[in-house]
Amino acid sequence: VNAPSIVDRSAPEGVQAWAAQVRDGDVRALARAITAIENQQPQAEALLEQLFPSTGKAFLIGVTGAPGTGKSTLVDRLAGAYRSMDRSVGIIAVDPTSPYTGGAVLGDRIRMQNHSGDAGVFIRSMATRGFLGGLARATADVALLLDAAGKQVVILETVGVGQDEVDIVRLADCTLVLMVPGLGDDVQSMKAGLMEVADIFVLNKAERDGADRLQQQIEAMLELAPGRRGWTTPVVRTTATEGAGVAQLIDTIEQFRMREELAADRRSRMVGHWKQRLRTLLGEHLIDRTVAKAGGEGALEALAGDVAERRVNPYTAVREIAARAGI
Ligand SMILES: Nc1nc2c(ncn2[C@@H]2O[C@H](COP(=O)(O)OP(=O)(O)OP(=O)(O)O)[C@@H](O)[C@H]2O)c(=O)[nH]1
Ligand SMILES: [Mg+2]
């Protein structure tokens, strides 16, 4: 498929100028950078290297939940509330392009138009279709980019369906899991993975029948679940379309943030986070280098053909590739 990437350092000046534009929050420079990340262009890595020292300031909020639970509507409200507190906001809406949510990108654009013309809000949808290097990694890089661009709050919207999505919300400093009454799939059938990542449950569409019952169910489930490091996961009710409950949600997020910032184990958790990301990056780096040294994509494909036809087993094939690369 794509050739192993060799970092292009032939235009460091161009990359430096680009990085300066990103730091200034230049929308076109940001858009170009996101495209470069999505397409795994070598300049993306060079750019992120330049920008990394300017990161680490943004607060990342993950918003997840089943399709149609009101994530985009709520994200729009949260963005508005943070803007009225004079904080700049970046939004990354990960479009799952799944059969459940055709047209999500267009929908998000329409629902988030409230902020068009506000330079303090940057919104970008990322498609998952045909992603080469893993969606979670690309999203992590885009979050770093928005952080470097000075966005104080970065909101990640993702449908909580697959493992990819769970990986994405793990990036967040605070994760909101949306539930709505009357979806038919009650708390019992909720994905265990999502349960674990919730820092705050948002009971959206709270004006609907069944809100009390759903809240009781969530609370009963939370009683069984061990507390996450002493934080009692709260349930906040919202009606995103009306903006009801949003102020209380922001208060709750801010309480969580304060608590995390003061936590004694903050540093060790950051180290754990970066250890995991370094492993992922190292894996990709080693695969690229190894495949290149072992004869490139063509050689890999030839071996894959041998395995498909049962002439070679995959374990021997892997050792063969490593041996050719001198590992
Ligand atoms: N009644 C009611 N409708 C809401 C509420 N919040 C959102 N909606 C509606 O629910 C529908 C889906 O809202 P979205 O914000 O697009 O939901 P989403 O979770 O982003 O959807 P996907 O991105 O497609 O998964 C829209 O018609 C919203 O207007 C709410 O609090 N009450
Ligand atoms: Mg949406």
Tab-separated table of C-alpha atoms and ligand atoms in Angstrom:
chain	number	residue	atom	x	y	z
A	1	VAL	CA	0.000	0.000	0.000
A	2	ASN	CA	1.736	3.192	1.039
A	3	ALA	CA	5.499	3.272	0.966
A	4	PRO	CA	7.311	3.402	4.283
A	5	SER	CA	7.649	7.004	5.278
A	6	ILE	CA	11.034	8.626	5.365
A	7	VAL	CA	10.963	11.921	7.209
A	8	ASP	CA	11.499	14.734	4.781
A	9	ARG	CA	13.706	17.347	6.370
A	10	SER	CA	14.510	19.026	3.103
A	11	ALA	CA	12.308	22.029	3.829
A	12	PRO	CA	12.817	22.813	7.504
A	13	GLU	CA	12.250	26.503	6.917
A	14	GLY	CA	8.890	25.860	5.346
A	15	VAL	CA	7.944	23.638	8.232
A	16	GLN	CA	9.091	26.242	10.746
A	17	ALA	CA	6.989	28.923	9.115
A	18	TRP	CA	4.049	26.537	9.024
A	19	ALA	CA	4.512	25.753	12.721
A	20	ALA	CA	4.542	29.465	13.518
A	21	GLN	CA	1.247	29.902	11.667
A	22	VAL	CA	-0.276	26.990	13.579
A	23	ARG	CA	0.877	28.511	16.890
A	24	ASP	CA	-0.866	31.726	15.858
A	25	GLY	CA	-4.039	29.729	15.300
A	26	ASP	CA	-4.088	30.348	11.541
A	27	VAL	CA	-7.108	28.371	10.336
A	28	ARG	CA	-5.722	27.509	6.907
A	29	ALA	CA	-2.397	26.349	8.327
A	30	LEU	CA	-4.326	24.183	10.797
A	31	ALA	CA	-6.524	22.707	8.091
A	32	ARG	CA	-3.479	21.912	5.965
A	33	ALA	CA	-1.792	20.268	8.947
A	34	ILE	CA	-4.816	18.080	9.682
A	35	THR	CA	-4.917	16.947	6.077
A	36	ALA	CA	-1.214	16.109	6.278
A	37	ILE	CA	-1.830	14.072	9.439
A	38	GLU	CA	-4.812	12.269	7.899
A	39	ASN	CA	-2.786	11.374	4.832
A	40	GLN	CA	0.284	10.467	6.859
A	41	GLN	CA	2.434	12.868	4.926
A	42	PRO	CA	6.023	12.978	6.171
A	43	GLN	CA	5.799	16.751	6.807
A	44	ALA	CA	3.137	16.082	9.426
A	45	GLU	CA	5.680	14.473	11.701
A	46	ALA	CA	8.219	17.227	11.107
A	47	LEU	CA	5.545	19.790	11.943
A	48	LEU	CA	4.464	18.001	15.123
A	49	GLU	CA	8.085	17.799	16.230
A	50	GLN	CA	8.285	21.571	15.954
A	51	LEU	CA	5.015	22.067	17.784
A	52	PHE	CA	5.382	19.593	20.628
A	53	PRO	CA	7.078	22.052	23.029
A	54	SER	CA	3.995	24.294	22.742
A	55	THR	CA	1.596	21.549	23.819
A	56	GLY	CA	0.400	20.260	27.174
A	57	LYS	CA	-1.881	23.158	28.040
A	58	ALA	CA	-5.211	22.196	26.510
A	59	PHE	CA	-7.904	20.368	28.460
A	60	LEU	CA	-9.290	17.480	26.414
A	61	ILE	CA	-12.937	16.566	26.823
A	62	GLY	CA	-14.161	13.343	25.205
A	63	VAL	CA	-17.841	13.091	24.324
A	64	THR	CA	-19.140	9.688	23.396
A	65	GLY	CA	-22.344	7.690	23.295
A	66	ALA	CA	-24.586	5.792	20.919
A	67	PRO	CA	-25.533	7.323	17.544
A	68	GLY	CA	-28.106	10.096	17.807
A	69	THR	CA	-27.850	10.598	21.566
A	70	GLY	CA	-27.205	14.315	21.019
A	71	LYS	CA	-23.414	14.472	21.149
A	72	SER	CA	-23.003	17.129	18.471
A	73	THR	CA	-25.814	19.230	19.916
A	74	LEU	CA	-24.203	19.038	23.351
A	75	VAL	CA	-20.703	19.736	22.025
A	76	ASP	CA	-22.080	22.824	20.337
A	77	ARG	CA	-23.558	23.966	23.664
A	78	LEU	CA	-20.369	23.226	25.575
A	79	ALA	CA	-18.367	25.177	23.020
A	80	GLY	CA	-20.735	28.116	23.404
A	81	ALA	CA	-20.480	27.986	27.191
A	82	TYR	CA	-16.679	27.881	27.128
A	83	ARG	CA	-16.629	30.735	24.617
A	84	SER	CA	-18.720	32.832	26.965
A	85	MET	CA	-16.038	32.110	29.595
A	86	ASP	CA	-13.577	33.479	27.035
A	87	ARG	CA	-11.808	30.179	26.441
A	88	SER	CA	-10.824	29.180	22.936
A	89	VAL	CA	-12.207	25.871	21.744
A	90	GLY	CA	-11.192	23.208	19.252
A	91	ILE	CA	-13.623	20.485	18.206
A	92	ILE	CA	-12.745	17.215	16.526
A	93	ALA	CA	-15.784	15.247	15.416
A	94	VAL	CA	-14.772	11.750	14.442
A	95	ASP	CA	-17.232	10.602	11.811
A	96	PRO	CA	-17.622	6.876	11.966
A	97	THR	CA	-19.029	6.597	8.410
A	98	SER	CA	-20.784	3.507	9.662
A	99	PRO	CA	-24.108	2.309	8.306
A	100	TYR	CA	-25.785	3.672	11.430
A	101	THR	CA	-24.760	7.252	10.914
A	102	GLY	CA	-24.687	8.077	7.240
A	103	GLY	CA	-24.367	11.777	6.713
A	104	ALA	CA	-22.992	12.518	10.145
A	105	VAL	CA	-20.407	14.929	8.789
A	106	LEU	CA	-22.941	17.080	7.058
A	107	GLY	CA	-25.205	16.905	10.094
A	108	ASP	CA	-22.387	18.034	12.375
A	109	ARG	CA	-21.613	20.945	10.106
A	110	ILE	CA	-25.185	22.078	10.179
A	111	ARG	CA	-25.589	21.675	13.912
A	112	MET	CA	-22.344	23.410	14.702
A	113	GLN	CA	-22.848	26.413	12.513
A	114	ASN	CA	-23.597	28.543	15.552
A	115	HIS	CA	-19.888	29.168	15.808
A	116	SER	CA	-19.054	29.938	12.227
A	117	GLY	CA	-17.394	33.300	12.136
A	118	ASP	CA	-16.064	32.952	15.677
A	119	ALA	CA	-12.281	32.735	15.407
A	120	GLY	CA	-12.200	31.273	18.920
A	121	VAL	CA	-13.739	28.007	17.750
A	122	PHE	CA	-12.100	25.617	15.321
A	123	ILE	CA	-14.187	22.664	14.136
A	124	ARG	CA	-13.019	19.739	12.095
A	125	SER	CA	-14.642	16.447	11.192
A	126	MET	CA	-12.351	13.526	10.604
A	127	ALA	CA	-13.505	10.658	8.461
A	128	THR	CA	-12.552	7.163	9.460
A	129	ARG	CA	-12.842	5.776	5.991
A	130	GLY	CA	-9.664	4.219	4.666
A	131	PHE	CA	-7.441	5.360	7.461
A	132	LEU	CA	-3.909	4.155	7.063
A	133	GLY	CA	-2.182	4.666	10.340
A	134	GLY	CA	-4.982	4.180	12.804
A	135	LEU	CA	-7.662	6.632	13.667
A	136	ALA	CA	-6.755	6.901	17.327
A	137	ARG	CA	-3.222	7.944	16.472
A	138	ALA	CA	-4.364	10.555	13.939
A	139	THR	CA	-6.853	11.953	16.425
A	140	ALA	CA	-4.158	12.157	19.094
A	141	ASP	CA	-1.953	14.088	16.686
A	142	VAL	CA	-4.757	16.480	15.739
A	143	ALA	CA	-5.432	17.074	19.437
A	144	LEU	CA	-1.754	17.995	19.910
A	145	LEU	CA	-2.016	20.335	16.963
A	146	LEU	CA	-5.025	22.179	18.408
A	147	ASP	CA	-3.269	22.311	21.772
A	148	ALA	CA	-0.248	23.940	20.102
A	149	ALA	CA	-2.599	26.345	18.342
A	150	GLY	CA	-3.619	27.609	21.772
A	151	LYS	CA	-7.051	26.026	22.033
A	152	GLN	CA	-7.685	25.894	25.777
A	153	VAL	CA	-10.457	23.344	25.517
A	154	VAL	CA	-10.365	20.580	22.916
A	155	ILE	CA	-13.527	18.496	22.536
A	156	LEU	CA	-13.460	15.095	20.850
A	157	GLU	CA	-16.792	13.750	19.674
A	158	THR	CA	-16.928	10.082	18.815
A	159	VAL	CA	-19.626	7.448	18.544
A	160	GLY	CA	-18.990	4.869	21.230
A	161	VAL	CA	-19.264	1.775	19.117
A	162	GLY	CA	-15.929	0.184	18.307
A	163	GLN	CA	-12.598	-0.308	20.016
A	164	ASP	CA	-11.164	2.541	17.966
A	165	GLU	CA	-13.619	4.926	19.546
A	166	VAL	CA	-12.831	3.716	23.024
A	167	ASP	CA	-9.130	4.240	22.267
A	168	ILE	CA	-9.911	7.766	21.159
A	169	VAL	CA	-11.765	8.739	24.301
A	170	ARG	CA	-8.927	7.356	26.387
A	171	LEU	CA	-6.956	10.337	25.146
A	172	ALA	CA	-9.288	12.719	26.889
A	173	ASP	CA	-8.626	14.259	30.278
A	174	CYS	CA	-12.322	13.984	31.048
A	175	THR	CA	-14.786	11.728	29.277
A	176	LEU	CA	-18.525	12.292	29.074
A	177	VAL	CA	-20.693	9.316	28.205
A	178	LEU	CA	-24.148	10.217	26.910
A	179	MET	CA	-27.226	8.143	27.611
A	180	VAL	CA	-30.782	8.922	26.568
A	181	PRO	CA	-34.109	7.605	27.799
A	182	GLY	CA	-36.128	5.318	25.607
A	183	LEU	CA	-33.420	4.039	23.303
A	184	GLY	CA	-34.501	0.526	24.173
A	185	ASP	CA	-30.980	-0.551	24.956
A	186	ASP	CA	-30.863	-0.063	28.654
A	187	VAL	CA	-27.864	0.298	30.852
A	188	GLN	CA	-27.393	-3.451	31.024
A	189	SER	CA	-26.485	-3.665	27.370
A	190	MET	CA	-24.116	-0.750	27.485
A	191	LYS	CA	-20.638	-1.529	26.329
A	192	ALA	CA	-18.426	-2.402	29.254
A	193	GLY	CA	-15.562	-0.481	27.694
A	194	LEU	CA	-17.566	2.721	27.687
A	195	MET	CA	-18.620	2.189	31.249
A	196	GLU	CA	-15.000	2.174	32.305
A	197	VAL	CA	-14.040	5.368	30.540
A	198	ALA	CA	-16.910	7.486	31.870
A	199	ASP	CA	-15.853	10.279	34.192
A	200	ILE	CA	-19.292	11.877	33.980
A	201	PHE	CA	-22.547	10.381	32.738
A	202	VAL	CA	-24.713	12.810	30.836
A	203	LEU	CA	-28.364	11.914	30.758
A	204	ASN	CA	-29.374	13.866	27.668
A	205	LYS	CA	-32.896	14.326	26.288
A	206	ALA	CA	-33.776	14.506	29.962
A	207	GLU	CA	-37.145	16.076	29.200
A	208	ARG	CA	-38.291	12.730	27.854
A	209	ASP	CA	-40.299	10.070	29.652
A	210	GLY	CA	-38.122	7.505	31.319
A	211	ALA	CA	-35.414	9.919	32.474
A	212	ASP	CA	-35.935	9.092	36.156
A	213	ARG	CA	-35.854	5.392	35.492
A	214	LEU	CA	-32.680	5.674	33.425
A	215	GLN	CA	-31.008	7.743	36.122
A	216	GLN	CA	-31.876	5.096	38.710
A	217	GLN	CA	-30.440	2.408	36.466
A	218	ILE	CA	-27.205	4.294	35.925
A	219	GLU	CA	-26.852	4.979	39.628
A	220	ALA	CA	-27.549	1.355	40.515
A	221	MET	CA	-24.887	0.259	38.058
A	222	LEU	CA	-22.426	2.809	39.473
A	223	GLU	CA	-22.937	1.386	42.942
A	224	LEU	CA	-21.702	-1.959	41.707
A	225	ALA	CA	-18.773	-0.518	39.802
A	226	PRO	CA	-15.693	0.249	41.850
A	227	GLY	CA	-15.098	3.991	42.117
A	228	ARG	CA	-12.474	5.371	39.807
A	229	ARG	CA	-9.749	6.601	42.111
A	230	GLY	CA	-12.149	8.010	44.641
A	231	TRP	CA	-14.237	10.021	42.167
A	232	THR	CA	-17.919	9.213	42.404
A	233	THR	CA	-19.034	9.299	38.780
A	234	PRO	CA	-21.885	11.812	38.693
A	235	VAL	CA	-24.966	11.762	36.480
A	236	VAL	CA	-25.808	15.164	35.016
A	237	ARG	CA	-29.109	15.722	33.232
A	238	THR	CA	-29.227	17.863	30.119
A	239	THR	CA	-31.576	18.866	27.354
A	240	ALA	CA	-28.948	19.836	24.842
A	241	THR	CA	-31.388	21.289	22.332
A	242	GLU	CA	-32.497	23.834	24.961
A	243	GLY	CA	-29.150	24.223	26.673
A	244	ALA	CA	-30.693	23.044	29.936
A	245	GLY	CA	-28.230	21.539	32.407
A	246	VAL	CA	-25.196	22.700	30.432
A	247	ALA	CA	-24.029	25.135	33.123
A	248	GLN	CA	-24.174	22.360	35.698
A	249	LEU	CA	-22.300	20.061	33.351
A	250	ILE	CA	-19.535	22.639	32.923
A	251	ASP	CA	-19.338	22.998	36.736
A	252	THR	CA	-18.985	19.250	37.081
A	253	ILE	CA	-16.293	19.098	34.396
A	254	GLU	CA	-14.415	21.905	36.141
A	255	GLN	CA	-14.632	20.085	39.491
A	256	PHE	CA	-13.195	17.011	37.836
A	257	ARG	CA	-10.448	19.035	36.234
A	258	MET	CA	-9.430	20.709	39.518
A	259	ARG	CA	-9.358	17.387	41.244
A	260	GLU	CA	-7.196	15.815	38.538
A	261	GLU	CA	-4.780	18.726	38.549
A	262	LEU	CA	-4.251	18.376	42.269
A	263	ALA	CA	-4.118	14.573	42.292
A	264	ALA	CA	-1.005	13.087	43.852
A	265	ASP	CA	-0.667	10.487	41.107
A	266	ARG	CA	-0.968	13.004	38.273
A	267	ARG	CA	2.617	12.655	37.151
A	268	SER	CA	2.662	8.867	37.217
A	269	ARG	CA	-0.513	8.775	35.163
A	270	MET	CA	0.995	11.131	32.599
A	271	VAL	CA	4.067	8.931	32.412
A	272	GLY	CA	1.833	5.878	31.940
A	273	HIS	CA	-0.016	7.661	29.148
A	274	TRP	CA	3.165	8.585	27.303
A	275	LYS	CA	4.672	5.165	27.834
A	276	GLN	CA	1.674	3.708	26.036
A	277	ARG	CA	1.893	6.245	23.227
A	278	LEU	CA	5.613	5.707	22.829
A	279	ARG	CA	4.979	1.983	22.481
A	280	THR	CA	2.435	2.635	19.735
A	281	LEU	CA	4.721	5.030	17.882
A	282	LEU	CA	7.701	2.744	18.294
A	283	GLY	CA	5.681	-0.154	16.895
A	284	GLU	CA	4.787	1.804	13.781
A	285	HIS	CA	8.323	3.072	13.380
A	286	LEU	CA	9.806	-0.395	13.679
A	287	ILE	CA	7.307	-1.908	11.264
A	288	ASP	CA	8.024	0.770	8.650
A	289	ARG	CA	11.778	0.407	9.025
A	290	THR	CA	11.712	-3.362	9.134
A	291	VAL	CA	9.512	-3.741	6.076
A	292	ALA	CA	11.653	-1.267	4.158
A	293	LYS	CA	14.843	-3.137	5.051
A	294	ALA	CA	13.284	-6.508	4.302
A	295	GLY	CA	12.472	-5.592	0.702
A	296	GLY	CA	9.514	-3.232	1.014
A	297	GLU	CA	5.802	-3.691	0.480
A	298	GLY	CA	6.393	-5.977	-2.513
A	299	ALA	CA	8.341	-8.462	-0.420
A	300	LEU	CA	5.692	-8.298	2.305
A	301	GLU	CA	2.981	-8.966	-0.243
A	302	ALA	CA	4.882	-11.900	-1.721
A	303	LEU	CA	5.223	-13.449	1.733
A	304	ALA	CA	1.556	-12.767	2.442
A	305	GLY	CA	0.766	-14.656	-0.769
A	306	ASP	CA	2.843	-17.593	0.427
A	307	VAL	CA	0.968	-17.613	3.714
A	308	ALA	CA	-2.407	-17.325	1.998
A	309	GLU	CA	-1.568	-20.377	-0.085
A	310	ARG	CA	-0.307	-22.229	2.988
A	311	ARG	CA	3.236	-22.557	1.679
A	312	VAL	CA	4.604	-20.698	4.694
A	313	ASN	CA	3.143	-20.262	8.141
A	314	PRO	CA	2.726	-16.706	9.415
A	315	TYR	CA	5.072	-17.211	12.373
A	316	THR	CA	7.932	-18.278	10.152
A	317	ALA	CA	7.064	-15.439	7.779
A	318	VAL	CA	7.438	-12.875	10.555
A	319	ARG	CA	10.784	-14.330	11.622
A	320	GLU	CA	11.845	-14.299	7.966
A	321	ILE	CA	11.012	-10.598	7.595
A	322	ALA	CA	12.834	-9.743	10.807
A	323	ALA	CA	15.848	-11.825	9.757
A	324	ARG	CA	16.010	-10.085	6.361
A	325	ALA	CA	16.003	-6.755	8.199
A	326	GLY	CA	18.805	-7.998	10.412
A	327	ILE	CA	16.780	-8.168	13.634
B	1	LIG	N1	-35.653	15.951	22.470
B	1	LIG	C1	-34.347	16.164	22.446
B	1	LIG	N2	-33.700	16.028	21.302
B	1	LIG	C2	-32.368	16.240	21.298
B	1	LIG	C3	-31.663	16.612	22.472
B	1	LIG	N3	-30.363	16.722	22.150
B	1	LIG	C4	-30.255	16.443	20.842
B	1	LIG	N4	-31.474	16.148	20.317
B	1	LIG	C5	-31.795	15.787	18.927
B	1	LIG	O1	-31.312	14.488	18.669
B	1	LIG	C6	-30.921	14.366	17.302
B	1	LIG	C7	-29.489	13.862	17.209
B	1	LIG	O2	-28.635	14.857	17.735
B	1	LIG	P1	-27.098	14.904	17.392
B	1	LIG	O3	-26.514	16.013	18.200
B	1	LIG	O4	-26.857	14.912	15.934
B	1	LIG	O5	-26.642	13.501	17.947
B	1	LIG	P2	-25.214	12.795	17.780
B	1	LIG	O6	-25.069	11.944	18.984
B	1	LIG	O7	-24.158	13.795	17.510
B	1	LIG	O8	-25.446	11.900	16.502
B	1	LIG	P3	-24.320	11.108	15.630
B	1	LIG	O9	-23.119	12.008	15.530
B	1	LIG	O10	-24.988	10.879	14.319
B	1	LIG	O11	-24.054	9.850	16.380
B	1	LIG	C8	-31.106	15.738	16.691
B	1	LIG	O12	-32.339	15.760	16.031
B	1	LIG	C9	-31.134	16.673	17.897
B	1	LIG	O13	-31.856	17.841	17.679
B	1	LIG	C10	-32.405	16.770	23.683
B	1	LIG	O14	-31.863	17.071	24.726
B	1	LIG	N5	-33.743	16.535	23.609
B	2	MG	MG	-22.700	13.912	15.945
